Amino acid sequence: MTAKLFKKLFGVFVFVFTFLVAPVNLAAEPFYLSYTYPGSIGFFKLKEIPKKAKVVVKAGNREYTFPVLSEKAYFVIPYGSKGKVFVTLYEDGKEKDRRVIKVARKKYRVSRIWVKEPKKYPPELLKRIKEEQKLLRTIFSQVTPKKFSETFLRRPLKKLRVSTPFGAKRIINGKKRSVHWGTDFRAPLGAPVYAALSGKVVLARELYFTGKTVIIDHGLGIHTLYAHLSKITVKEGQFVKAGQLIGKVGSTGRSTGPHLHFGFYVSSVRADPMLVLKSRL
């Protein structure tokens, strides 16, 4: 199948799919959502950039807010969502469009790994970890003007071979830990890593858990993360284009072997990178 034919068929699929998600308002905005699994990304297509707009996703007892700065109002169906999720577009505090989405069920595998770690973290290391976690929260919460023009995500590696998927339940050294918030791709040491979208490098340094790490701000609350690199080839503050070399595969930080950990975030909400790679932006 040619790329041109694929995009044409994909467009037909998205057009048909929009009618499977029930709109509450009769005057509904164009709406795109390729999948209804937890971690899926979607957006409302607006006629113009609205003022004081936001998308609110209500899943269970929690609400997730996605600020709107462009004619595309992005959102994510959060991990852990079950049953029905309500996606509402607001402008000037008024509800303009609301969709009711039935979340598709998805089973998540259990990932068991063994890594070297101290029996007790010394105070200086705990301080470093807390400072790095705070830094990441600050970065992912930033919503800046749009920096990309692509409508599909580029592959961060030439070949994508998943070793640990998004949402896997982690058991580290025999103990239950957090969920795996990205996708791990197997790759040889030194394999080139590419930017998935155009944007500004907002972090390019070594962190305790993720090793040599690059984070790119693509605007509109969208960020991508590339972790465990052996080498970083970009600098903080640098603007990169989609497909540009940003580093090389490694096993730095808390890692059991050469691979790329790839994360995708929208206003701090984690999305499933594999679903995003197959979705229209």
Short mmCIF file of C-alpha atoms in Angstrom, two decimals:
data_model
loop_
_atom_site.label_atom_id
_atom_site.label_comp_id
_atom_site.label_asym_id
_atom_site.label_seq_id
_atom_site.Cartn_x
_atom_site.Cartn_y
_atom_site.Cartn_z
CA MET A 1 0.00 0.00 0.00
CA THR A 2 1.39 3.40 -0.99
CA ALA A 3 1.67 6.24 1.50
CA LYS A 4 -0.81 8.29 -0.56
CA LEU A 5 -3.40 5.49 -0.54
CA PHE A 6 -2.87 4.89 3.20
CA LYS A 7 -3.53 8.56 4.05
CA LYS A 8 -6.64 8.56 1.84
CA LEU A 9 -8.06 5.44 3.51
CA PHE A 10 -7.08 6.80 6.93
CA GLY A 11 -9.00 10.00 6.21
CA VAL A 12 -12.10 7.98 5.30
CA PHE A 13 -11.71 5.96 8.52
CA VAL A 14 -11.49 9.10 10.67
CA PHE A 15 -14.50 10.65 8.90
CA VAL A 16 -16.62 7.56 9.54
CA PHE A 17 -15.34 7.18 13.09
CA THR A 18 -16.45 10.68 14.10
CA PHE A 19 -20.05 9.52 13.77
CA LEU A 20 -19.47 6.66 16.21
CA VAL A 21 -18.75 9.14 19.01
CA ALA A 22 -22.02 10.71 20.12
CA PRO A 23 -22.18 14.54 20.08
CA VAL A 24 -24.37 16.15 22.73
CA ASN A 25 -24.82 19.47 20.89
CA LEU A 26 -26.46 19.59 17.46
CA ALA A 27 -24.07 22.30 16.20
CA ALA A 28 -21.01 20.14 16.74
CA GLU A 29 -17.44 21.03 15.82
CA PRO A 30 -15.46 18.65 13.55
CA PHE A 31 -14.03 15.97 15.83
CA TYR A 32 -11.17 13.50 15.28
CA LEU A 33 -10.39 10.45 17.39
CA SER A 34 -8.74 7.46 15.72
CA TYR A 35 -8.99 5.13 18.72
CA THR A 36 -10.99 4.99 21.95
CA TYR A 37 -8.41 3.13 24.03
CA PRO A 38 -6.90 4.75 27.13
CA GLY A 39 -3.92 6.80 25.96
CA SER A 40 -5.55 7.81 22.65
CA ILE A 41 -5.12 11.34 21.32
CA GLY A 42 -7.85 13.36 19.60
CA PHE A 43 -8.84 16.93 18.81
CA PHE A 44 -11.65 19.31 17.89
CA LYS A 45 -11.03 21.21 14.63
CA LEU A 46 -12.08 24.84 15.12
CA LYS A 47 -12.74 27.49 12.47
CA GLU A 48 -10.45 29.99 14.19
CA ILE A 49 -8.27 30.27 17.26
CA PRO A 50 -10.71 30.88 20.13
CA LYS A 51 -10.22 33.06 23.19
CA LYS A 52 -10.25 31.53 26.67
CA ALA A 53 -10.91 28.03 25.38
CA LYS A 54 -10.20 24.65 26.91
CA VAL A 55 -11.06 21.00 26.59
CA VAL A 56 -12.07 19.14 29.75
CA VAL A 57 -12.03 15.35 29.84
CA LYS A 58 -14.01 13.76 32.64
CA ALA A 59 -13.07 10.16 33.36
CA GLY A 60 -14.70 8.67 36.45
CA ASN A 61 -14.28 11.12 39.32
CA ARG A 62 -11.34 12.95 37.74
CA GLU A 63 -11.18 15.85 35.32
CA TYR A 64 -8.28 16.68 33.01
CA THR A 65 -7.94 20.15 31.49
CA PHE A 66 -6.27 20.85 28.13
CA PRO A 67 -5.76 24.56 27.28
CA VAL A 68 -6.49 25.57 23.68
CA LEU A 69 -4.06 27.87 21.80
CA SER A 70 -4.76 26.93 18.18
CA GLU A 71 -7.51 25.89 15.82
CA LYS A 72 -6.89 22.31 16.90
CA ALA A 73 -7.94 21.56 20.47
CA TYR A 74 -6.02 18.45 21.52
CA PHE A 75 -6.87 16.07 24.36
CA VAL A 76 -6.00 12.59 25.58
CA ILE A 77 -8.19 9.80 26.94
CA PRO A 78 -6.33 9.20 30.21
CA TYR A 79 -4.79 5.89 31.19
CA GLY A 80 -7.11 3.98 33.52
CA SER A 81 -10.29 5.31 31.88
CA LYS A 82 -13.24 2.90 31.87
CA GLY A 83 -16.80 2.99 30.67
CA LYS A 84 -17.85 6.40 29.37
CA VAL A 85 -15.63 9.46 29.13
CA PHE A 86 -17.00 12.97 28.54
CA VAL A 87 -14.98 15.33 26.35
CA THR A 88 -16.20 18.94 26.53
CA LEU A 89 -15.05 22.00 24.59
CA TYR A 90 -15.47 25.33 26.39
CA GLU A 91 -15.14 28.85 25.00
CA ASP A 92 -15.38 31.89 27.28
CA GLY A 93 -16.61 29.62 30.06
CA LYS A 94 -19.51 28.31 28.00
CA GLU A 95 -19.95 24.74 26.76
CA LYS A 96 -19.69 24.71 22.99
CA ASP A 97 -19.46 20.99 22.22
CA ARG A 98 -19.48 17.78 24.21
CA ARG A 99 -18.84 14.17 23.20
CA VAL A 100 -19.60 10.96 25.03
CA ILE A 101 -16.99 8.30 24.31
CA LYS A 102 -17.26 4.66 25.20
CA VAL A 103 -13.73 3.61 26.14
CA ALA A 104 -12.50 0.41 24.53
CA ARG A 105 -11.10 -2.21 26.86
CA LYS A 106 -7.41 -2.95 26.70
CA LYS A 107 -5.33 -5.48 28.59
CA TYR A 108 -1.91 -4.40 29.82
CA ARG A 109 0.95 -6.80 30.25
CA VAL A 110 3.07 -7.15 33.36
CA SER A 111 6.70 -6.14 32.95
CA ARG A 112 9.23 -7.74 35.32
CA ILE A 113 12.74 -6.34 35.39
CA TRP A 114 15.78 -6.54 37.67
CA VAL A 115 18.08 -3.57 38.07
CA LYS A 116 20.84 -2.58 40.44
CA GLU A 117 19.69 -0.11 43.08
CA PRO A 118 20.89 0.88 46.55
CA LYS A 119 19.17 -0.74 49.53
CA LYS A 120 18.70 2.75 50.91
CA TYR A 121 18.96 5.99 48.96
CA PRO A 122 21.38 8.49 50.56
CA PRO A 123 19.89 11.96 51.34
CA GLU A 124 21.79 13.71 48.54
CA LEU A 125 20.47 11.22 45.97
CA LEU A 126 16.91 11.55 47.24
CA LYS A 127 17.25 15.31 46.93
CA ARG A 128 18.45 14.98 43.34
CA ILE A 129 15.56 12.65 42.43
CA LYS A 130 12.96 15.01 43.92
CA GLU A 131 14.45 18.01 42.12
CA GLU A 132 14.44 16.13 38.79
CA GLN A 133 10.84 15.01 39.28
CA LYS A 134 9.81 18.59 40.03
CA LEU A 135 11.64 19.78 36.91
CA LEU A 136 9.79 17.25 34.74
CA ARG A 137 6.41 18.23 36.18
CA THR A 138 7.18 21.87 35.41
CA ILE A 139 8.24 21.12 31.83
CA PHE A 140 5.23 18.94 30.97
CA SER A 141 2.80 21.51 32.39
CA GLN A 142 4.04 24.24 30.02
CA VAL A 143 1.67 25.21 27.20
CA THR A 144 3.37 27.30 24.52
CA PRO A 145 2.44 28.41 20.96
CA LYS A 146 2.46 25.74 18.25
CA LYS A 147 5.91 24.83 16.90
CA PHE A 148 5.15 21.99 14.47
CA SER A 149 3.46 21.73 11.08
CA GLU A 150 3.43 17.95 10.67
CA THR A 151 0.12 16.08 10.71
CA PHE A 152 1.61 12.70 11.57
CA LEU A 153 4.32 11.69 14.04
CA ARG A 154 7.72 10.70 12.62
CA ARG A 155 9.32 7.48 13.86
CA PRO A 156 11.96 8.16 16.53
CA LEU A 157 13.91 5.15 15.19
CA LYS A 158 14.25 3.69 11.71
CA LYS A 159 12.72 0.42 12.93
CA LEU A 160 10.24 0.19 15.80
CA ARG A 161 10.43 -3.05 17.76
CA VAL A 162 8.46 -2.80 21.00
CA SER A 163 10.00 -4.41 24.07
CA THR A 164 7.78 -2.85 26.75
CA PRO A 165 4.49 -1.20 25.76
CA PHE A 166 2.77 1.82 27.26
CA GLY A 167 0.68 0.99 30.32
CA ALA A 168 2.60 -2.12 31.35
CA LYS A 169 2.49 -2.77 35.07
CA ARG A 170 6.04 -2.69 36.38
CA ILE A 171 7.43 -5.18 38.87
CA ILE A 172 10.99 -4.11 39.65
CA ASN A 173 13.19 -6.44 41.68
CA GLY A 174 10.10 -8.38 42.72
CA LYS A 175 8.17 -5.33 44.00
CA LYS A 176 5.16 -3.64 42.42
CA ARG A 177 6.07 -0.19 41.14
CA SER A 178 4.58 2.45 38.87
CA VAL A 179 3.01 2.00 35.44
CA HIS A 180 5.28 2.20 32.39
CA TRP A 181 4.44 5.63 31.01
CA GLY A 182 6.08 5.35 27.60
CA THR A 183 7.02 2.76 25.01
CA ASP A 184 10.39 0.99 25.00
CA PHE A 185 11.87 0.11 21.61
CA ARG A 186 14.67 -2.44 21.22
CA ALA A 187 17.58 -1.04 19.24
CA PRO A 188 21.35 -1.58 18.98
CA LEU A 189 23.69 0.60 20.98
CA GLY A 190 24.44 3.80 19.08
CA ALA A 191 21.44 3.62 16.74
CA PRO A 192 20.32 7.13 15.67
CA VAL A 193 17.33 8.68 17.45
CA TYR A 194 15.21 11.26 15.63
CA ALA A 195 12.80 14.02 16.68
CA ALA A 196 9.21 12.88 16.18
CA LEU A 197 7.92 16.43 15.58
CA SER A 198 9.42 19.85 15.09
CA GLY A 199 9.94 21.81 18.28
CA LYS A 200 12.24 23.36 20.85
CA VAL A 201 14.61 21.27 22.98
CA VAL A 202 13.75 22.14 26.59
CA LEU A 203 15.85 19.46 28.28
CA ALA A 204 19.06 17.76 27.14
CA ARG A 205 20.91 16.37 30.13
CA GLU A 206 21.45 13.27 32.26
CA LEU A 207 18.82 12.36 34.87
CA TYR A 208 19.06 9.68 37.54
CA PHE A 209 16.28 7.35 36.36
CA THR A 210 16.15 8.05 32.61
CA GLY A 211 19.85 8.65 32.01
CA LYS A 212 20.77 10.92 29.12
CA THR A 213 17.42 12.44 28.25
CA VAL A 214 15.99 14.81 25.64
CA ILE A 215 12.60 16.50 25.91
CA ILE A 216 11.15 18.54 23.06
CA ASP A 217 8.38 21.12 23.43
CA HIS A 218 6.21 21.07 20.29
CA GLY A 219 3.77 23.68 21.54
CA LEU A 220 0.10 23.41 22.55
CA GLY A 221 1.09 21.38 25.62
CA ILE A 222 2.62 18.59 23.51
CA HIS A 223 6.01 17.18 24.57
CA THR A 224 8.03 14.14 23.54
CA LEU A 225 10.66 12.44 25.70
CA TYR A 226 13.63 10.32 24.57
CA ALA A 227 15.46 8.48 27.37
CA HIS A 228 18.45 6.22 28.17
CA LEU A 229 20.50 7.71 25.33
CA SER A 230 24.21 6.99 25.00
CA LYS A 231 24.79 10.38 23.39
CA ILE A 232 22.85 13.65 23.10
CA THR A 233 23.47 15.62 19.89
CA VAL A 234 21.30 18.68 20.60
CA LYS A 235 21.35 21.47 23.18
CA GLU A 236 18.70 23.03 25.38
CA GLY A 237 17.08 25.98 23.62
CA GLN A 238 17.80 24.57 20.15
CA PHE A 239 14.99 24.32 17.59
CA VAL A 240 14.85 20.97 15.77
CA LYS A 241 12.85 19.74 12.80
CA ALA A 242 10.92 16.48 12.62
CA GLY A 243 13.28 13.69 11.58
CA GLN A 244 16.40 15.52 12.81
CA LEU A 245 19.04 13.53 14.72
CA ILE A 246 18.85 14.31 18.45
CA GLY A 247 20.87 11.48 19.99
CA LYS A 248 21.87 7.82 19.96
CA VAL A 249 20.42 4.76 21.62
CA GLY A 250 22.03 3.74 24.90
CA SER A 251 21.45 2.17 28.29
CA THR A 252 22.12 5.07 30.67
CA GLY A 253 20.18 5.63 33.86
CA ARG A 254 18.01 2.84 35.24
CA SER A 255 18.20 0.47 32.30
CA THR A 256 18.80 -3.22 31.68
CA GLY A 257 20.14 -2.89 28.12
CA PRO A 258 20.23 -0.71 24.98
CA HIS A 259 16.81 0.66 24.06
CA LEU A 260 14.88 3.88 23.54
CA HIS A 261 12.20 4.91 25.99
CA PHE A 262 9.83 7.17 24.07
CA GLY A 263 7.16 9.22 25.85
CA PHE A 264 4.37 11.47 24.58
CA TYR A 265 2.59 14.04 26.77
CA VAL A 266 -0.27 16.49 26.27
CA SER A 267 -0.63 19.03 29.11
CA SER A 268 1.07 16.55 31.47
CA VAL A 269 -1.31 13.71 30.52
CA ARG A 270 0.50 10.67 29.16
CA ALA A 271 -0.54 9.31 25.79
CA ASP A 272 0.24 5.91 24.29
CA PRO A 273 3.07 6.59 21.79
CA MET A 274 2.07 3.68 19.55
CA LEU A 275 -1.49 5.00 19.23
CA VAL A 276 -0.21 8.52 18.56
CA LEU A 277 2.13 7.21 15.86
CA LYS A 278 -0.94 5.83 14.07
CA SER A 279 -3.12 8.90 14.60
CA ARG A 280 -3.63 12.14 12.74
CA LEU A 281 -2.42 15.34 14.41
#
